[in-house]
mmCIF file of C-alpha atoms and ligand atoms in Angstrom:
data_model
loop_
_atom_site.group_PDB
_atom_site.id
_atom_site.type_symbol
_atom_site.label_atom_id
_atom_site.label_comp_id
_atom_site.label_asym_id
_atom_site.label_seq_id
_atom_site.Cartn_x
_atom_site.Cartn_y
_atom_site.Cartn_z
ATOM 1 C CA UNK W 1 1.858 17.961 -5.706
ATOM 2 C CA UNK W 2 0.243 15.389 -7.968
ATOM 3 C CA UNK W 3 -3.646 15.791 -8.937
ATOM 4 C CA UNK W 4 -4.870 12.617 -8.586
ATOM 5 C CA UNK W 5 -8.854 11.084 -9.455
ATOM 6 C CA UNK W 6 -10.025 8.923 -7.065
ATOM 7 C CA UNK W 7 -13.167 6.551 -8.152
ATOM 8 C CA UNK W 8 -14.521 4.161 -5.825
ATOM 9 C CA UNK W 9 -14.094 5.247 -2.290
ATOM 10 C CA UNK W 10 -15.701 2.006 -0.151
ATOM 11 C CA UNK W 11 -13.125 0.407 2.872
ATOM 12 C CA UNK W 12 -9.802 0.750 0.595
ATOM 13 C CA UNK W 13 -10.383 3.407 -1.581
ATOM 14 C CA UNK W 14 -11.207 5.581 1.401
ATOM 15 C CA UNK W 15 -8.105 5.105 3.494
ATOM 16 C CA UNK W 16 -6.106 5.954 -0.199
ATOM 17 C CA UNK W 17 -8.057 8.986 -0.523
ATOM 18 C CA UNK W 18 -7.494 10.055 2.580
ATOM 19 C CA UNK W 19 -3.700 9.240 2.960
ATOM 20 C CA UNK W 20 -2.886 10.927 -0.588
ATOM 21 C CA UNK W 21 -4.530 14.161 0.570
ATOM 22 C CA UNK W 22 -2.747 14.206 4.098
ATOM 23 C CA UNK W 23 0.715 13.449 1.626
ATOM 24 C CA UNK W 24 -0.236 16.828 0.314
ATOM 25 C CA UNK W 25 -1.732 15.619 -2.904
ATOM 26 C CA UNK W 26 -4.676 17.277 -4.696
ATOM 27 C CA UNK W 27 -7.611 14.218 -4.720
ATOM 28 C CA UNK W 28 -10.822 14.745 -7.382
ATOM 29 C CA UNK W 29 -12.407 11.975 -5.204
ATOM 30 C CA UNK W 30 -16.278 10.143 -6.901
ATOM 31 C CA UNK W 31 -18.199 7.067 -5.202
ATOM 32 C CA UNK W 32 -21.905 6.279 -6.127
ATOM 33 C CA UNK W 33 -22.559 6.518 -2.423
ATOM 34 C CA UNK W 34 -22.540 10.024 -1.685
ATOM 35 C CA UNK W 35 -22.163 8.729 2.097
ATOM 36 C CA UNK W 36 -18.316 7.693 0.971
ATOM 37 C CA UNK W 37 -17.727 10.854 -0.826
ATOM 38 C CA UNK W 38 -18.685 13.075 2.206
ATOM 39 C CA UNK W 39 -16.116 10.698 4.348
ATOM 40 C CA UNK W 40 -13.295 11.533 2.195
ATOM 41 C CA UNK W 41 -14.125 15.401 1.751
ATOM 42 C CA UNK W 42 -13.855 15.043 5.362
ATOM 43 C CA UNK W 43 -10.626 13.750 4.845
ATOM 44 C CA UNK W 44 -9.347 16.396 2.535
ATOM 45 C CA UNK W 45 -10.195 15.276 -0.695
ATOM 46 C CA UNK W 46 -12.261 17.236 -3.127
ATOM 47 C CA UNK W 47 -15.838 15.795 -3.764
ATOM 48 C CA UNK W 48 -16.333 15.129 -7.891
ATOM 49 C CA UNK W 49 -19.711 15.385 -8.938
ATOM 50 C CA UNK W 50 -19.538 12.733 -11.390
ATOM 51 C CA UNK W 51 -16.816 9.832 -12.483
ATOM 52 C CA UNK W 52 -16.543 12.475 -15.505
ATOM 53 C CA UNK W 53 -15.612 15.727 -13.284
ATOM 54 C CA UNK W 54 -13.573 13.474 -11.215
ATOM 55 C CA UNK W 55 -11.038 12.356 -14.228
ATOM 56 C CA UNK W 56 -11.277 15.868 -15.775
ATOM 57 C CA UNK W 57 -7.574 17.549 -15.318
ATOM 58 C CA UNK W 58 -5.980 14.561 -13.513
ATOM 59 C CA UNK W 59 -1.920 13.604 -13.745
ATOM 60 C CA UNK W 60 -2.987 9.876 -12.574
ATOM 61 C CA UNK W 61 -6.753 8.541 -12.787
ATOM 62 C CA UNK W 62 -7.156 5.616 -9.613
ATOM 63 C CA UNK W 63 -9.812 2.949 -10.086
ATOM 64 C CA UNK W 64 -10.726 0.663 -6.594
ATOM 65 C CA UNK W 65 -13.871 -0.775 -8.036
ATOM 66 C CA UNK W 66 -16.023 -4.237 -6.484
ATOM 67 C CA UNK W 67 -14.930 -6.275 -9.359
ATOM 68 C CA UNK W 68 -14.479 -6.146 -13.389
ATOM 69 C CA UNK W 69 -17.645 -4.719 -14.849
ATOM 70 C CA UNK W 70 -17.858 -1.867 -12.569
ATOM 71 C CA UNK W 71 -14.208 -1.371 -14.062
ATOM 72 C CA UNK W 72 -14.873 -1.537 -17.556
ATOM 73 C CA UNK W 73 -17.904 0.667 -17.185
ATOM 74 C CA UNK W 74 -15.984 3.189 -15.245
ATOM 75 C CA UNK W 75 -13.557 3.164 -17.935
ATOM 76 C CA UNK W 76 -16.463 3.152 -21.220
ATOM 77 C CA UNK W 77 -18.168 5.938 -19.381
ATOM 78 C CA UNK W 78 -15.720 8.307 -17.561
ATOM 79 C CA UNK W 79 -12.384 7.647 -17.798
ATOM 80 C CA UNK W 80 -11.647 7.442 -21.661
ATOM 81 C CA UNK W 81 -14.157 9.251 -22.795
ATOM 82 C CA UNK W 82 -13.201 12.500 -20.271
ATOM 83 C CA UNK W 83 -9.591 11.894 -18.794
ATOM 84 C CA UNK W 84 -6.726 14.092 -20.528
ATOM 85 C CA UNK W 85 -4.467 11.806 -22.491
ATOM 86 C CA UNK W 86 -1.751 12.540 -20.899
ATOM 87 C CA UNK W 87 -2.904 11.013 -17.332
ATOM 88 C CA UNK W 88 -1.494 7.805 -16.527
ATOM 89 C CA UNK W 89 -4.062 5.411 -15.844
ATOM 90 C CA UNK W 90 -3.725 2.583 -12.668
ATOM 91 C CA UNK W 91 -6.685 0.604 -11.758
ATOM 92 C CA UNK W 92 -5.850 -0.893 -8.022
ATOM 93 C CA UNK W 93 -9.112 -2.609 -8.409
ATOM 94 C CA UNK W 94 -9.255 -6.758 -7.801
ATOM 95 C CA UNK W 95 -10.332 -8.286 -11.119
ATOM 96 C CA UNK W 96 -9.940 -10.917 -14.118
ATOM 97 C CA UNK W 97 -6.980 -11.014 -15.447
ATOM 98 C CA UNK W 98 -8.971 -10.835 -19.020
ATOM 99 C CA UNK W 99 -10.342 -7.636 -17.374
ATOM 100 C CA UNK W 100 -7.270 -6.285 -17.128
ATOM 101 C CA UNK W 101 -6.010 -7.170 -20.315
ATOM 102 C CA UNK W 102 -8.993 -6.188 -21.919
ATOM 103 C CA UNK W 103 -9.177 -2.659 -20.475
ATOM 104 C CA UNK W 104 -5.645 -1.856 -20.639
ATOM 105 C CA UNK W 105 -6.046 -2.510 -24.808
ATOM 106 C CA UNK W 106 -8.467 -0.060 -24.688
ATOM 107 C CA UNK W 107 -7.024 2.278 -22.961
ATOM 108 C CA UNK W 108 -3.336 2.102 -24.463
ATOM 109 C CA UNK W 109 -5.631 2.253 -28.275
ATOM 110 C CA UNK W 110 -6.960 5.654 -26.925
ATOM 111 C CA UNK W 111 -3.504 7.471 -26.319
ATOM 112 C CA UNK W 112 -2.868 6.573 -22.980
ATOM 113 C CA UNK W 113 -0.545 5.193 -20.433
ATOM 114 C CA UNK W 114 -2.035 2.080 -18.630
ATOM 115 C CA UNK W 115 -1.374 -0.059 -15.476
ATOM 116 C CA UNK W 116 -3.421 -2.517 -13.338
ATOM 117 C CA UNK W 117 -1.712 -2.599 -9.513
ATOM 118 C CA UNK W 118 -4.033 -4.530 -7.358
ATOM 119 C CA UNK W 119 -2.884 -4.608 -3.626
ATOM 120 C CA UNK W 120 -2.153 -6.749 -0.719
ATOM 121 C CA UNK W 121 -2.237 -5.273 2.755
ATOM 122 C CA UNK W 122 -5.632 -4.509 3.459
ATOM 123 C CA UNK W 123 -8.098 -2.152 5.115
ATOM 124 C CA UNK W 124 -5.782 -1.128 7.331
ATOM 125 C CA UNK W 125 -2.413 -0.850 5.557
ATOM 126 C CA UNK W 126 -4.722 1.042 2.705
ATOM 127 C CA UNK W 127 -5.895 3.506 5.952
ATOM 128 C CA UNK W 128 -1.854 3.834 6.898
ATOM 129 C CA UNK W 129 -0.500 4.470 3.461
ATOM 130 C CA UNK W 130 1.502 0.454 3.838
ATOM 131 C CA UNK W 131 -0.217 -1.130 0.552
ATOM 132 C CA UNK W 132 1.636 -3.550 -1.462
ATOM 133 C CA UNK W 133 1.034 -2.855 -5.126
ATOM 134 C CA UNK W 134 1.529 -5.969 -7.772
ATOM 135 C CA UNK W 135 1.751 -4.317 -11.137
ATOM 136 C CA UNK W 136 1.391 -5.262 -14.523
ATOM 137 C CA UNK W 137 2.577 -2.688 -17.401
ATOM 138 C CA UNK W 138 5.324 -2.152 -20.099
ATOM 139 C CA UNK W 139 8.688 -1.700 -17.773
ATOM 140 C CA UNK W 140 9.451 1.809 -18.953
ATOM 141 C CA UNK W 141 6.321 2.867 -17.945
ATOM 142 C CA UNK W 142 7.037 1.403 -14.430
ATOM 143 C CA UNK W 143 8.912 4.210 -12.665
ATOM 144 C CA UNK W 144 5.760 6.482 -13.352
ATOM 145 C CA UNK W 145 3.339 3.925 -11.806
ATOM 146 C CA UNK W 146 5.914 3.539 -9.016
ATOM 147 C CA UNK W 147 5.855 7.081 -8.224
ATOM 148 C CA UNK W 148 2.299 7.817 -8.762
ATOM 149 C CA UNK W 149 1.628 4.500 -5.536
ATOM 150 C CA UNK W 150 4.400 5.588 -3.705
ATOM 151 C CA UNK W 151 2.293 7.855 -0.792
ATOM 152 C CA UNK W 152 -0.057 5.005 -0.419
ATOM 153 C CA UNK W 153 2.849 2.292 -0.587
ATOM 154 C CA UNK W 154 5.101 0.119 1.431
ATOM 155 C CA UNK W 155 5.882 -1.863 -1.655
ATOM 156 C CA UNK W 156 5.424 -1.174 -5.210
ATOM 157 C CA UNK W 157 6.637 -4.477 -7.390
ATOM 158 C CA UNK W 158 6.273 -4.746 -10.622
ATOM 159 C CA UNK W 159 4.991 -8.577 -11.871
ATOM 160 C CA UNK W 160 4.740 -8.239 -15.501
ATOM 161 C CA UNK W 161 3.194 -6.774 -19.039
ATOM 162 C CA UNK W 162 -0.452 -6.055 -18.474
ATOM 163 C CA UNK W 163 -2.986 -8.273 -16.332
ATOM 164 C CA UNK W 164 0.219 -9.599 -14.507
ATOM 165 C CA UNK W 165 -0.584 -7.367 -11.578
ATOM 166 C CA UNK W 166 -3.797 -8.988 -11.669
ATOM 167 C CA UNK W 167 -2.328 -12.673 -11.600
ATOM 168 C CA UNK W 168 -0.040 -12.277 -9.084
ATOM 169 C CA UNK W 169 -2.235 -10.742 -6.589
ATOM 170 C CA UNK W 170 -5.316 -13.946 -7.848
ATOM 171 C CA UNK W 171 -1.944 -16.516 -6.976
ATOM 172 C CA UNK W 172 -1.086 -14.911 -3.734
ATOM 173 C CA UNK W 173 -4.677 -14.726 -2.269
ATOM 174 C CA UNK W 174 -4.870 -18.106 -3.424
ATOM 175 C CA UNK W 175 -2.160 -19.461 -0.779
ATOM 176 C CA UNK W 176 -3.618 -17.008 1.420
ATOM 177 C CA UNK W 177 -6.927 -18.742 1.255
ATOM 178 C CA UNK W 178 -5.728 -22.690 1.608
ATOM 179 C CA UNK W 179 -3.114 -20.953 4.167
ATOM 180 C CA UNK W 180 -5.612 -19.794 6.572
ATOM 181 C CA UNK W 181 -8.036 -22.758 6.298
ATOM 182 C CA UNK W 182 -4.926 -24.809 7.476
ATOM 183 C CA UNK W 183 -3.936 -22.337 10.468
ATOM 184 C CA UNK W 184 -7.679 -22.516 11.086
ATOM 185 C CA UNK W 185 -7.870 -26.541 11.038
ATOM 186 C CA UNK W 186 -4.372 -26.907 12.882
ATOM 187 C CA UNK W 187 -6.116 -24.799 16.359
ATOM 188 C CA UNK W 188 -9.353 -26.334 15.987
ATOM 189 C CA UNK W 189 -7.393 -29.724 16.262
ATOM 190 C CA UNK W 190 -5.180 -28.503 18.987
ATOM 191 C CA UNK W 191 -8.158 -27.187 20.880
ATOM 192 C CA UNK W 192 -9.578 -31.104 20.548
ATOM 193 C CA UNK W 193 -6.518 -32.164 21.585
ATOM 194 C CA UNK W 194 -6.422 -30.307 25.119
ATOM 195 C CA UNK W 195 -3.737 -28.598 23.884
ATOM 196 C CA UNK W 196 -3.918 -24.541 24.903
ATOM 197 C CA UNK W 197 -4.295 -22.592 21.390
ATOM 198 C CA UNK W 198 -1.998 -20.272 22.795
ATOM 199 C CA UNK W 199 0.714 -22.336 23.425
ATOM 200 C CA UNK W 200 -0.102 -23.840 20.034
ATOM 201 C CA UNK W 201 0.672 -20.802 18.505
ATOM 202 C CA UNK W 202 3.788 -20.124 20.730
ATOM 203 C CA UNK W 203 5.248 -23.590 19.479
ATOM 204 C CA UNK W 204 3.707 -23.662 15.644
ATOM 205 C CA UNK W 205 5.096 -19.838 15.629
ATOM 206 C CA UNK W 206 8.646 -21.217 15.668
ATOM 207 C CA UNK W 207 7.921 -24.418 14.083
ATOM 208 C CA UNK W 208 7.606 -25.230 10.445
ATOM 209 C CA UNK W 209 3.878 -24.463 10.793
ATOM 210 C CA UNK W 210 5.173 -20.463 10.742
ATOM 211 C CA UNK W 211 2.487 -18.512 8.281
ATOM 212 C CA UNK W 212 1.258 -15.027 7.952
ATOM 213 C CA UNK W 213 -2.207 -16.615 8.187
ATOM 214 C CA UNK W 214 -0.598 -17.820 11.953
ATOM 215 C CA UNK W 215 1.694 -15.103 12.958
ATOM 216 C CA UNK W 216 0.685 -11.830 11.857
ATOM 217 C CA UNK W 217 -3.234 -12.668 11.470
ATOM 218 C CA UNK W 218 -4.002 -15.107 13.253
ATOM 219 C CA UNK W 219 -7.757 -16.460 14.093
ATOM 220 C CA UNK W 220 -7.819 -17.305 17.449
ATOM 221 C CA UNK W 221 -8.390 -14.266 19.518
ATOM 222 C CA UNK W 222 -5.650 -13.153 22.252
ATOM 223 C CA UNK W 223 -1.732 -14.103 20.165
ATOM 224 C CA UNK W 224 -2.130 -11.018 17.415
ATOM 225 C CA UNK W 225 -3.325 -7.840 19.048
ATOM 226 C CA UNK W 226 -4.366 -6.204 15.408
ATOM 227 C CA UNK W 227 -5.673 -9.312 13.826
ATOM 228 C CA UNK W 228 -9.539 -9.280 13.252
ATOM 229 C CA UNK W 229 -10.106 -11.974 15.786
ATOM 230 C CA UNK W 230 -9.672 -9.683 18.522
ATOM 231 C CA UNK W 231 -12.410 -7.328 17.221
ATOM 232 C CA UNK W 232 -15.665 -9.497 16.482
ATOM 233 C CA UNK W 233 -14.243 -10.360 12.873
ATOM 234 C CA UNK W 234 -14.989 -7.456 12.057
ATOM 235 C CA UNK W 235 -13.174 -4.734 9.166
ATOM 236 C CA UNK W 236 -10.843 -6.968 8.242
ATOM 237 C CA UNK W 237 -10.886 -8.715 4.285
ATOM 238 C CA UNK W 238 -14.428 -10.002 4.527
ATOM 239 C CA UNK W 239 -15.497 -13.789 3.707
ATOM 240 C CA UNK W 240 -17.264 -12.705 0.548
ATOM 241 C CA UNK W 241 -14.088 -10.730 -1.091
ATOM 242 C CA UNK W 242 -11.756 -14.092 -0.330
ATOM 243 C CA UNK W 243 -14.492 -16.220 -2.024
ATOM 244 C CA UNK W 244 -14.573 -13.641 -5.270
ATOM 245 C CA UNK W 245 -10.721 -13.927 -5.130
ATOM 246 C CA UNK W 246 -10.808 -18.115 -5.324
ATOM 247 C CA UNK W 247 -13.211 -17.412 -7.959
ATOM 248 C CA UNK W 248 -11.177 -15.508 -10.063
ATOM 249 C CA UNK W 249 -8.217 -17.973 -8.984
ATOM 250 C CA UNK W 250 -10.319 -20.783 -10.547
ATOM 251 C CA UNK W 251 -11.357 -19.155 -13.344
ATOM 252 C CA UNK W 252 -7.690 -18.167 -14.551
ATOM 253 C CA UNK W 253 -6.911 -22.132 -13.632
ATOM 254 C CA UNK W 254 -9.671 -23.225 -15.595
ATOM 255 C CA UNK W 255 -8.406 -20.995 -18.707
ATOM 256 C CA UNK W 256 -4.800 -22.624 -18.611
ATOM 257 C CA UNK W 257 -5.671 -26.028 -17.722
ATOM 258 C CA UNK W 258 -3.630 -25.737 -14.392
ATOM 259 C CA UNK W 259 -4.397 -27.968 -11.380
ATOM 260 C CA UNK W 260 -5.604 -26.004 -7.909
ATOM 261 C CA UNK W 261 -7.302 -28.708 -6.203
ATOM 262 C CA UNK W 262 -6.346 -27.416 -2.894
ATOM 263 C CA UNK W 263 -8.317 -24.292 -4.020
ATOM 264 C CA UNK W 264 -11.243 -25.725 -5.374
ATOM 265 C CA UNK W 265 -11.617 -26.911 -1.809
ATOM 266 C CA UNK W 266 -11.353 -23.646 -0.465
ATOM 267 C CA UNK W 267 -13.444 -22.150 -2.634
ATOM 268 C CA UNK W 268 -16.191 -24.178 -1.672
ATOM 269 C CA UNK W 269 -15.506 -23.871 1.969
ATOM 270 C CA UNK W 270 -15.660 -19.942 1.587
ATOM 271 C CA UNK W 271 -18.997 -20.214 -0.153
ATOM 272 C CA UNK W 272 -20.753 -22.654 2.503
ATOM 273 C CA UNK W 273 -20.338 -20.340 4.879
ATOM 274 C CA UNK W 274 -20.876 -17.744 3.208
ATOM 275 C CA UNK W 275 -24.190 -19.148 2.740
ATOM 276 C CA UNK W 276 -24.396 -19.714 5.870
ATOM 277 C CA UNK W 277 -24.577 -15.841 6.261
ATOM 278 C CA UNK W 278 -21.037 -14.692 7.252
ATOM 279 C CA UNK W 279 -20.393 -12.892 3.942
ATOM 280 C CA UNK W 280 -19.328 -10.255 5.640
ATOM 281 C CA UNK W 281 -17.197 -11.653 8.816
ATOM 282 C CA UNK W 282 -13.463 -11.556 7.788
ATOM 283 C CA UNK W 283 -12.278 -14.797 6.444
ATOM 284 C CA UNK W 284 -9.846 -15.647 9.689
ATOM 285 C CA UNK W 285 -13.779 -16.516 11.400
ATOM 286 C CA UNK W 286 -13.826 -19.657 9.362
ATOM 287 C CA UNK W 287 -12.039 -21.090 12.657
ATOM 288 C CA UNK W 288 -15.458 -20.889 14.519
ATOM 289 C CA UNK W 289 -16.892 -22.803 11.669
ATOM 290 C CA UNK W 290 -14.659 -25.522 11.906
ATOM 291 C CA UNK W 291 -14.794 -25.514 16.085
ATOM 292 C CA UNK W 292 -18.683 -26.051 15.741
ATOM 293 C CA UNK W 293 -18.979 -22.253 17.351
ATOM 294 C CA UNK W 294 -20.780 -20.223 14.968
ATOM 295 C CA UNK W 295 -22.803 -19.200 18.069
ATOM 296 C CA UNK W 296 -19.765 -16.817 18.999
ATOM 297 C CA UNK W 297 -20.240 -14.904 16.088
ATOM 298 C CA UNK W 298 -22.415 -11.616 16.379
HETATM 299 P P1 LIG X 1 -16.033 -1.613 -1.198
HETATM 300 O O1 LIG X 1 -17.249 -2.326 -1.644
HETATM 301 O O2 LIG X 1 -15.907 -1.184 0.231
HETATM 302 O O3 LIG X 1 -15.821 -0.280 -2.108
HETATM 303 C C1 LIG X 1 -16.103 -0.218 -3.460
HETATM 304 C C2 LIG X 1 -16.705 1.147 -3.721
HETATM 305 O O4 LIG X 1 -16.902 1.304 -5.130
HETATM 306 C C3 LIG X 1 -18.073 1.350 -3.056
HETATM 307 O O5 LIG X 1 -18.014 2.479 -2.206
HETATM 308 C C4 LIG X 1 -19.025 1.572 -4.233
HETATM 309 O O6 LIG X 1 -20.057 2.483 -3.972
HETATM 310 C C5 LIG X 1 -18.085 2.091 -5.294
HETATM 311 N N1 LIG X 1 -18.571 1.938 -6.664
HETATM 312 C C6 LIG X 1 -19.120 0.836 -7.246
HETATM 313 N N2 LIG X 1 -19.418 1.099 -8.536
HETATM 314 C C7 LIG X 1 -19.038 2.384 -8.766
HETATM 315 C C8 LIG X 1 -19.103 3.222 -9.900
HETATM 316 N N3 LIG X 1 -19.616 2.805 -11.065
HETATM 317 N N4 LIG X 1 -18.654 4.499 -9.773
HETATM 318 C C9 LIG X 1 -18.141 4.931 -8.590
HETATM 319 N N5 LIG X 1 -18.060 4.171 -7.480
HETATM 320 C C10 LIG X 1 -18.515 2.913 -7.571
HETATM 321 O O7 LIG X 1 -14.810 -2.537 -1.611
HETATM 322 P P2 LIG X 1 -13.298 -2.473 -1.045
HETATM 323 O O8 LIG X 1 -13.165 -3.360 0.133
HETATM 324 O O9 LIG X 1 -12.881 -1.049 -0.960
HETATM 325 O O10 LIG X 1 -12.542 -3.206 -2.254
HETATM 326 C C11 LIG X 1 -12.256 -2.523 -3.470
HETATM 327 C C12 LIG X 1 -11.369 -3.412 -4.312
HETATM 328 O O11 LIG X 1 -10.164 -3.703 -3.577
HETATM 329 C C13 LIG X 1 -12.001 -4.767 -4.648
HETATM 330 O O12 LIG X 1 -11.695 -5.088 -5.977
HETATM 331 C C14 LIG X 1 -11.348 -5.726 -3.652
HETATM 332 O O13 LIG X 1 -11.294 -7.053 -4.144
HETATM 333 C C15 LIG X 1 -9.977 -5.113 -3.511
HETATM 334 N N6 LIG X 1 -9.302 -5.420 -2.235
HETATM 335 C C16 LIG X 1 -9.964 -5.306 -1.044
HETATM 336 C C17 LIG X 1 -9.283 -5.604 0.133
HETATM 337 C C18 LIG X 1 -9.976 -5.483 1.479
HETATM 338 O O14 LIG X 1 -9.392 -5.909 2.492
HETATM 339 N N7 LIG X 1 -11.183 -4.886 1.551
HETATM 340 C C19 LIG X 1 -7.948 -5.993 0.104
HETATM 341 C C20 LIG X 1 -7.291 -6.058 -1.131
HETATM 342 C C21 LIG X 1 -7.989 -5.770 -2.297
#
């Protein structure tokens, strides 16, 4: 049994709460929202009073945080200041890779072993214990990062020194982004076309067309059974959290001089309609956008 701290407990860092303490683990689990604290109790984790109480005693401290400053003030406040130094400390958190960089300095200057290991996978793979970690930390320190993500993991990969968790996971949601505004564009076309969507996706599925963004999530309702589509567009990876991710994609191209046109595009796509008010719709509804159809979403 590991004793694991848990801070930040919204849609992901619930379903890892909940599947480390069904694993048999002991989980000092803290949210600001006492609502998601009381959900994971529920689920067998212990509630922490305080980011503080929560790190106090832990073998590995877990950050899932919004975005970077919530991470650097967890860490300023809690984490350094009241974690034993002999915890090993993994934010899973999506951030900057200066973020990461930045706090894992910090944190190695204190005494202590550091990782960041954003995922891939999802609300639902983070509910079923199926994440795919992409971590960034000093390679002998990888087999005790590796076993510390294992409950909650299908995949644990290791990308690089620190903040190379961080990149990886800003690159892949990247071509996840452009991906599904192409899936998204294709059936909108097809539907023009008089072609059935359906069929589409039959055809495209074992064409060259083949995507995750097509095959295993894709936005036309009816093909995937457990895509978002099927469900309103709803509690899947929301159209606000894609646009923060082509941010952050932009941001890192802007500090290397690297070309992303494809992503500037997206990024702006992402943020029209999620002015449009659909912040919260996963990011597969952008196909309603581009059929003219917003009226089908709730
Ligand atoms: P969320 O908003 O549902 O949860 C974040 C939680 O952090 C909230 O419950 C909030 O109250 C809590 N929080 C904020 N500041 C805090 C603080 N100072 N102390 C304690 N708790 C605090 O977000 P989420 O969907 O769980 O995403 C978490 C991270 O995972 C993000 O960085 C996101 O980019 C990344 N991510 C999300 C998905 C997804 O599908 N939702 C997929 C991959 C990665």
């Amino acid at each position: 049994m590991t004793r694991y701290a848990l801070i930040g407990l919204g849609n992901m860092g619930g379903g890892m709460a909940a599947v480390l303490a069904k694993a048999g683990h002991q989980v000092q689990a803290f949210d600001l929202s006492p609502a998601a604290v009381g959900r994971a109790a529920d689920a067998g984790a212990e509630p922490a009073a305080s980011a503080a109480d929560a790190v106090a005693g832990a073998d590995v401290v877990l950050t899932m945080l919004p975005a970077g400053a919530h991470v650097r003030q967890v860490y300023d406040q809690a984490v350094l200041p009241h974690a034993g130094r002999d915890a090993l400390l993994i934010d899973c958190s999506t951030v900057d890779v200066d973020t990461a960089r930045d706090v894992a300095t910090l944190a190695r200057e204190a005494g202590f072993a550091v990782a960041d290991a954003p995922v891939s996978g999802g609300v639902t793979a983070a509910a079923a214990g199926t994440l795919t970690f992409m971590v960034g930390c000093p390679e002998p320190l990888f087999p005790n990062v590796k076993a510390a993500l294992s409950p909650m993991a299908k995949t644990v990969a290791r990308a690089g020194e620190a903040g190379a968790g961080q990149a990886a996971k800003i690159c892949n949601n990247l071509l996840l982004g452009v991906s599904m505004i192409g899936v998204c564009e294709a059936l909108a076309l097809a539907e023009r076309l008089e072609l059935d969507p359906e069929r589409f996706f039959e055809i495209a599925s074992a064409s060259s067309g083949q995507c995750w963004s097509l095959t295993s999530y894709c936005p036309w309702p009816g093909p995937v059974a457990a895509a978002p589509s099927n469900r309103g567009y709803e509690g899947g990876f929301a159209v606000a959290m894609m646009l923060k991710d082509l941010k952050l994609a932009q941001g890192a191209a802007a500090s290397v001089g690297a070309s992303t046109p494809l992503a500037a595009q997206a990024e702006a796509l992402y943020a029209l309609f999620d002015r449009l008010g659909y912040g919260e719709k996963d990011f597969s509804s952008l196909l309603q956008l581009l059929r003219g159809r917003l009226d089908t979403l709730a």
